[in-house]
Amino acid sequence: VSVTVDQITRAGAVVSGKVRFSDGQSAEWYLDQMGRLGLAPAQKGYRPTQQDVMAFQVELQNVMAQMGF
């Protein structure tokens, strides 16, 4: 699972980026001003595995820590 952060943040978000899951599927992610995390998969109806969700959360925490959040 790999996570990137957008240089230009998605409208209405504090921070946003992209994630690629272990099966090759991708999604856009965003954190809104209320601290809610959202995922918008590239393929409609896609749902990552529970393991990928957990790996995404860990990787996102690491990336955010590096950015000072």
GROMACS .gro file of N, CA, C and O in nm:
model
  276
    1VAL      N    1   0.085  -0.118   0.000
    1VAL     CA    2   0.000   0.000   0.000
    1VAL      C    3   0.089   0.123   0.000
    1VAL      O    4   0.179   0.134   0.083
    2SER      N    5   0.066   0.214  -0.096
    2SER     CA    6   0.145   0.337  -0.101
    2SER      C    7   0.053   0.458  -0.098
    2SER      O    8  -0.055   0.457  -0.156
    3VAL      N    9   0.098   0.561  -0.027
    3VAL     CA   10   0.019   0.681  -0.007
    3VAL      C   11   0.099   0.802  -0.056
    3VAL      O   12   0.217   0.815  -0.026
    4THR      N   13   0.033   0.889  -0.132
    4THR     CA   14   0.093   1.016  -0.173
    4THR      C   15   0.002   1.129  -0.128
    4THR      O   16  -0.117   1.109  -0.107
    5VAL      N   17   0.061   1.249  -0.116
    5VAL     CA   18  -0.014   1.369  -0.077
    5VAL      C   19  -0.017   1.464  -0.195
    5VAL      O   20   0.085   1.486  -0.261
    6ASP      N   21  -0.134   1.521  -0.222
    6ASP     CA   22  -0.149   1.617  -0.331
    6ASP      C   23  -0.075   1.746  -0.299
    6ASP      O   24  -0.077   1.792  -0.184
    7GLN      N   25  -0.013   1.805  -0.399
    7GLN     CA   26   0.048   1.937  -0.381
    7GLN      C   27  -0.060   2.045  -0.375
    7GLN      O   28  -0.044   2.144  -0.306
    8ILE      N   29  -0.166   2.024  -0.449
    8ILE     CA   30  -0.283   2.113  -0.444
    8ILE      C   31  -0.396   2.034  -0.379
    8ILE      O   32  -0.445   1.936  -0.435
    9THR      N   33  -0.436   2.078  -0.261
    9THR     CA   34  -0.537   2.006  -0.183
    9THR      C   35  -0.674   2.012  -0.248
    9THR      O   36  -0.714   2.116  -0.300
   10ARG      N   37  -0.743   1.901  -0.242
   10ARG     CA   38  -0.880   1.890  -0.293
   10ARG      C   39  -0.969   1.993  -0.223
   10ARG      O   40  -0.955   2.018  -0.103
   11ALA      N   41  -1.063   2.052  -0.296
   11ALA     CA   42  -1.155   2.152  -0.242
   11ALA      C   43  -1.230   2.095  -0.121
   11ALA      O   44  -1.279   1.982  -0.126
   12GLY      N   45  -1.236   2.171  -0.014
   12GLY     CA   46  -1.309   2.130   0.105
   12GLY      C   47  -1.232   2.040   0.199
   12GLY      O   48  -1.284   1.996   0.300
   13ALA      N   49  -1.107   2.011   0.166
   13ALA     CA   50  -1.026   1.922   0.248
   13ALA      C   51  -0.909   1.999   0.311
   13ALA      O   52  -0.865   2.101   0.260
   14VAL      N   53  -0.861   1.948   0.423
   14VAL     CA   54  -0.742   2.002   0.487
   14VAL      C   55  -0.619   1.947   0.417
   14VAL      O   56  -0.522   2.018   0.394
   15VAL      N   57  -0.625   1.820   0.384
   15VAL     CA   58  -0.518   1.751   0.312
   15VAL      C   59  -0.581   1.641   0.228
   15VAL      O   60  -0.685   1.587   0.265
   16SER      N   61  -0.518   1.609   0.115
   16SER     CA   62  -0.573   1.504   0.029
   16SER      C   63  -0.458   1.438  -0.046
   16SER      O   64  -0.345   1.487  -0.046
   17GLY      N   65  -0.490   1.326  -0.110
   17GLY     CA   66  -0.388   1.256  -0.187
   17GLY      C   67  -0.444   1.133  -0.254
   17GLY      O   68  -0.564   1.121  -0.276
   18LYS      N   69  -0.353   1.041  -0.283
   18LYS     CA   70  -0.391   0.918  -0.351
   18LYS      C   71  -0.332   0.798  -0.277
   18LYS      O   72  -0.230   0.810  -0.211
   19VAL      N   73  -0.398   0.684  -0.292
   19VAL     CA   74  -0.350   0.559  -0.233
   19VAL      C   75  -0.360   0.450  -0.339
   19VAL      O   76  -0.454   0.446  -0.417
   20ARG      N   77  -0.260   0.363  -0.344
   20ARG     CA   78  -0.262   0.245  -0.429
   20ARG      C   79  -0.257   0.125  -0.336
   20ARG      O   80  -0.167   0.111  -0.255
   21PHE      N   81  -0.356   0.038  -0.351
   21PHE     CA   82  -0.368  -0.079  -0.265
   21PHE      C   83  -0.289  -0.197  -0.322
   21PHE      O   84  -0.243  -0.193  -0.436
   22SER      N   85  -0.276  -0.301  -0.242
   22SER     CA   86  -0.193  -0.416  -0.280
   22SER      C   87  -0.242  -0.488  -0.405
   22SER      O   88  -0.164  -0.552  -0.474
   23ASP      N   89  -0.370  -0.474  -0.438
   23ASP     CA   90  -0.424  -0.540  -0.558
   23ASP      C   91  -0.414  -0.451  -0.682
   23ASP      O   92  -0.465  -0.486  -0.788
   24GLY      N   93  -0.349  -0.335  -0.669
   24GLY     CA   94  -0.330  -0.245  -0.781
   24GLY      C   95  -0.439  -0.140  -0.798
   24GLY      O   96  -0.425  -0.049  -0.878
   25GLN      N   97  -0.547  -0.154  -0.724
   25GLN     CA   98  -0.655  -0.055  -0.732
   25GLN      C   99  -0.610   0.074  -0.663
   25GLN      O  100  -0.528   0.072  -0.571
   26SER      N  101  -0.666   0.186  -0.706
   26SER     CA  102  -0.630   0.313  -0.647
   26SER      C  103  -0.754   0.390  -0.604
   26SER      O  104  -0.866   0.359  -0.645
   27ALA      N  105  -0.729   0.489  -0.518
   27ALA     CA  106  -0.837   0.574  -0.470
   27ALA      C  107  -0.779   0.709  -0.431
   27ALA      O  108  -0.660   0.720  -0.402
   28GLU      N  109  -0.863   0.810  -0.432
   28GLU     CA  110  -0.827   0.939  -0.376
   28GLU      C  111  -0.873   0.938  -0.231
   28GLU      O  112  -0.978   0.883  -0.199
   29TRP      N  113  -0.792   0.998  -0.144
   29TRP     CA  114  -0.830   1.010  -0.004
   29TRP      C  115  -0.828   1.157   0.034
   29TRP      O  116  -0.763   1.238  -0.032
   30TYR      N  117  -0.902   1.192   0.137
   30TYR     CA  118  -0.904   1.329   0.185
   30TYR      C  119  -0.941   1.332   0.333
   30TYR      O  120  -1.009   1.242   0.384
   31LEU      N  121  -0.892   1.433   0.400
   31LEU     CA  122  -0.921   1.456   0.540
   31LEU      C  123  -0.990   1.591   0.546
   31LEU      O  124  -0.932   1.693   0.504
   32ASP      N  125  -1.115   1.595   0.596
   32ASP     CA  126  -1.188   1.721   0.597
   32ASP      C  127  -1.159   1.800   0.725
   32ASP      O  128  -1.083   1.755   0.812
   33GLN      N  129  -1.218   1.917   0.737
   33GLN     CA  130  -1.191   2.006   0.849
   33GLN      C  131  -1.242   1.951   0.982
   33GLN      O  132  -1.200   1.996   1.087
   34MET      N  133  -1.331   1.853   0.977
   34MET     CA  134  -1.383   1.789   1.098
   34MET      C  135  -1.298   1.668   1.138
   34MET      O  136  -1.328   1.601   1.235
   35GLY      N  137  -1.194   1.640   1.059
   35GLY     CA  138  -1.107   1.526   1.088
   35GLY      C  139  -1.158   1.394   1.033
   35GLY      O  140  -1.105   1.289   1.067
   36ARG      N  141  -1.258   1.400   0.947
   36ARG     CA  142  -1.312   1.277   0.887
   36ARG      C  143  -1.232   1.239   0.764
   36ARG      O  144  -1.200   1.324   0.681
   37LEU      N  145  -1.202   1.111   0.754
   37LEU     CA  146  -1.127   1.058   0.642
   37LEU      C  147  -1.224   1.002   0.539
   37LEU      O  148  -1.315   0.927   0.573
   38GLY      N  149  -1.203   1.039   0.413
   38GLY     CA  150  -1.286   0.989   0.305
   38GLY      C  151  -1.203   0.922   0.198
   38GLY      O  152  -1.086   0.957   0.178
   39LEU      N  153  -1.261   0.824   0.132
   39LEU     CA  154  -1.197   0.753   0.021
   39LEU      C  155  -1.289   0.757  -0.100
   39LEU      O  156  -1.408   0.730  -0.088
   40ALA      N  157  -1.231   0.788  -0.215
   40ALA     CA  158  -1.307   0.788  -0.341
   40ALA      C  159  -1.234   0.697  -0.438
   40ALA      O  160  -1.138   0.737  -0.501
   41PRO      N  161  -1.276   0.569  -0.446
   41PRO     CA  162  -1.207   0.475  -0.533
   41PRO      C  163  -1.220   0.511  -0.681
   41PRO      O  164  -1.323   0.565  -0.723
   42ALA      N  165  -1.116   0.481  -0.757
   42ALA     CA  166  -1.118   0.506  -0.902
   42ALA      C  167  -1.222   0.417  -0.970
   42ALA      O  168  -1.289   0.458  -1.064
   43GLN      N  169  -1.235   0.293  -0.922
   43GLN     CA  170  -1.334   0.200  -0.978
   43GLN      C  171  -1.457   0.202  -0.889
   43GLN      O  172  -1.450   0.168  -0.770
   44LYS      N  173  -1.569   0.240  -0.945
   44LYS     CA  174  -1.693   0.249  -0.869
   44LYS      C  175  -1.725   0.117  -0.800
   44LYS      O  176  -1.716   0.010  -0.861
   45GLY      N  177  -1.760   0.124  -0.672
   45GLY     CA  178  -1.797   0.006  -0.597
   45GLY      C  179  -1.680  -0.070  -0.536
   45GLY      O  180  -1.700  -0.167  -0.464
   46TYR      N  181  -1.557  -0.027  -0.564
   46TYR     CA  182  -1.440  -0.097  -0.511
   46TYR      C  183  -1.432  -0.080  -0.360
   46TYR      O  184  -1.454   0.028  -0.307
   47ARG      N  185  -1.398  -0.190  -0.292
   47ARG     CA  186  -1.376  -0.188  -0.148
   47ARG      C  187  -1.245  -0.261  -0.120
   47ARG      O  188  -1.232  -0.379  -0.151
   48PRO      N  189  -1.148  -0.190  -0.059
   48PRO     CA  190  -1.021  -0.256  -0.027
   48PRO      C  191  -1.040  -0.360   0.084
   48PRO      O  192  -1.137  -0.353   0.160
   49THR      N  193  -0.946  -0.453   0.091
   49THR     CA  194  -0.953  -0.555   0.196
   49THR      C  195  -0.928  -0.489   0.332
   49THR      O  196  -0.871  -0.379   0.340
   50GLN      N  197  -0.967  -0.557   0.438
   50GLN     CA  198  -0.945  -0.506   0.573
   50GLN      C  199  -0.795  -0.486   0.598
   50GLN      O  200  -0.754  -0.387   0.659
   51GLN      N  201  -0.712  -0.578   0.549
   51GLN     CA  202  -0.567  -0.566   0.566
   51GLN      C  203  -0.515  -0.441   0.496
   51GLN      O  204  -0.429  -0.370   0.550
   52ASP      N  205  -0.564  -0.414   0.375
   52ASP     CA  206  -0.522  -0.295   0.303
   52ASP      C  207  -0.567  -0.167   0.373
   52ASP      O  208  -0.495  -0.068   0.376
   53VAL      N  209  -0.686  -0.168   0.429
   53VAL     CA  210  -0.736  -0.051   0.503
   53VAL      C  211  -0.645  -0.023   0.623
   53VAL      O  212  -0.607   0.092   0.647
   54MET      N  213  -0.609  -0.127   0.694
   54MET     CA  214  -0.521  -0.111   0.809
   54MET      C  215  -0.384  -0.061   0.766
   54MET      O  216  -0.327   0.030   0.828
   55ALA      N  217  -0.329  -0.116   0.658
   55ALA     CA  218  -0.199  -0.072   0.607
   55ALA      C  219  -0.207   0.073   0.558
   55ALA      O  220  -0.113   0.151   0.580
   56PHE      N  221  -0.317   0.110   0.496
   56PHE     CA  222  -0.337   0.247   0.451
   56PHE      C  223  -0.337   0.344   0.570
   56PHE      O  224  -0.271   0.448   0.566
   57GLN      N  225  -0.406   0.308   0.676
   57GLN     CA  226  -0.412   0.395   0.793
   57GLN      C  227  -0.274   0.415   0.855
   57GLN      O  228  -0.237   0.527   0.891
   58VAL      N  229  -0.196   0.309   0.864
   58VAL     CA  230  -0.061   0.319   0.919
   58VAL      C  231   0.026   0.406   0.830
   58VAL      O  232   0.097   0.496   0.878
   59GLU      N  233   0.021   0.383   0.700
   59GLU     CA  234   0.102   0.460   0.606
   59GLU      C  235   0.060   0.607   0.605
   59GLU      O  236   0.144   0.697   0.600
   60LEU      N  237  -0.070   0.632   0.613
   60LEU     CA  238  -0.120   0.769   0.617
   60LEU      C  239  -0.071   0.840   0.743
   60LEU      O  240  -0.030   0.956   0.738
   61GLN      N  241  -0.073   0.772   0.856
   61GLN     CA  242  -0.021   0.830   0.981
   61GLN      C  243   0.126   0.866   0.966
   61GLN      O  244   0.169   0.973   1.011
   62ASN      N  245   0.203   0.779   0.903
   62ASN     CA  246   0.345   0.805   0.883
   62ASN      C  247   0.367   0.929   0.795
   62ASN      O  248   0.449   1.015   0.826
   63VAL      N  249   0.293   0.937   0.684
   63VAL     CA  250   0.306   1.049   0.592
   63VAL      C  251   0.265   1.179   0.661
   63VAL      O  252   0.331   1.282   0.648
   64MET      N  253   0.155   1.174   0.734
   64MET     CA  254   0.107   1.294   0.803
   64MET      C  255   0.206   1.340   0.910
   64MET      O  256   0.228   1.460   0.927
   65ALA      N  257   0.266   1.247   0.981
   65ALA     CA  258   0.367   1.281   1.083
   65ALA      C  259   0.487   1.350   1.019
   65ALA      O  260   0.540   1.446   1.074
   66GLN      N  261   0.528   1.303   0.903
   66GLN     CA  262   0.640   1.365   0.831
   66GLN      C  263   0.606   1.508   0.790
   66GLN      O  264   0.694   1.593   0.780
   67MET      N  265   0.478   1.534   0.766
   67MET     CA  266   0.433   1.667   0.726
   67MET      C  267   0.408   1.758   0.845
   67MET      O  268   0.378   1.876   0.830
   68GLY      N  269   0.414   1.703   0.966
   68GLY     CA  270   0.394   1.784   1.085
   68GLY      C  271   0.250   1.789   1.137
   68GLY      O  272   0.217   1.872   1.220
   69PHE      N  273   0.167   1.699   1.089
   69PHE     CA  274   0.027   1.694   1.138
   69PHE      C  275   0.018   1.606   1.260
   69PHE      O  276   0.087   1.513   1.279
   0.00000   0.00000   0.00000
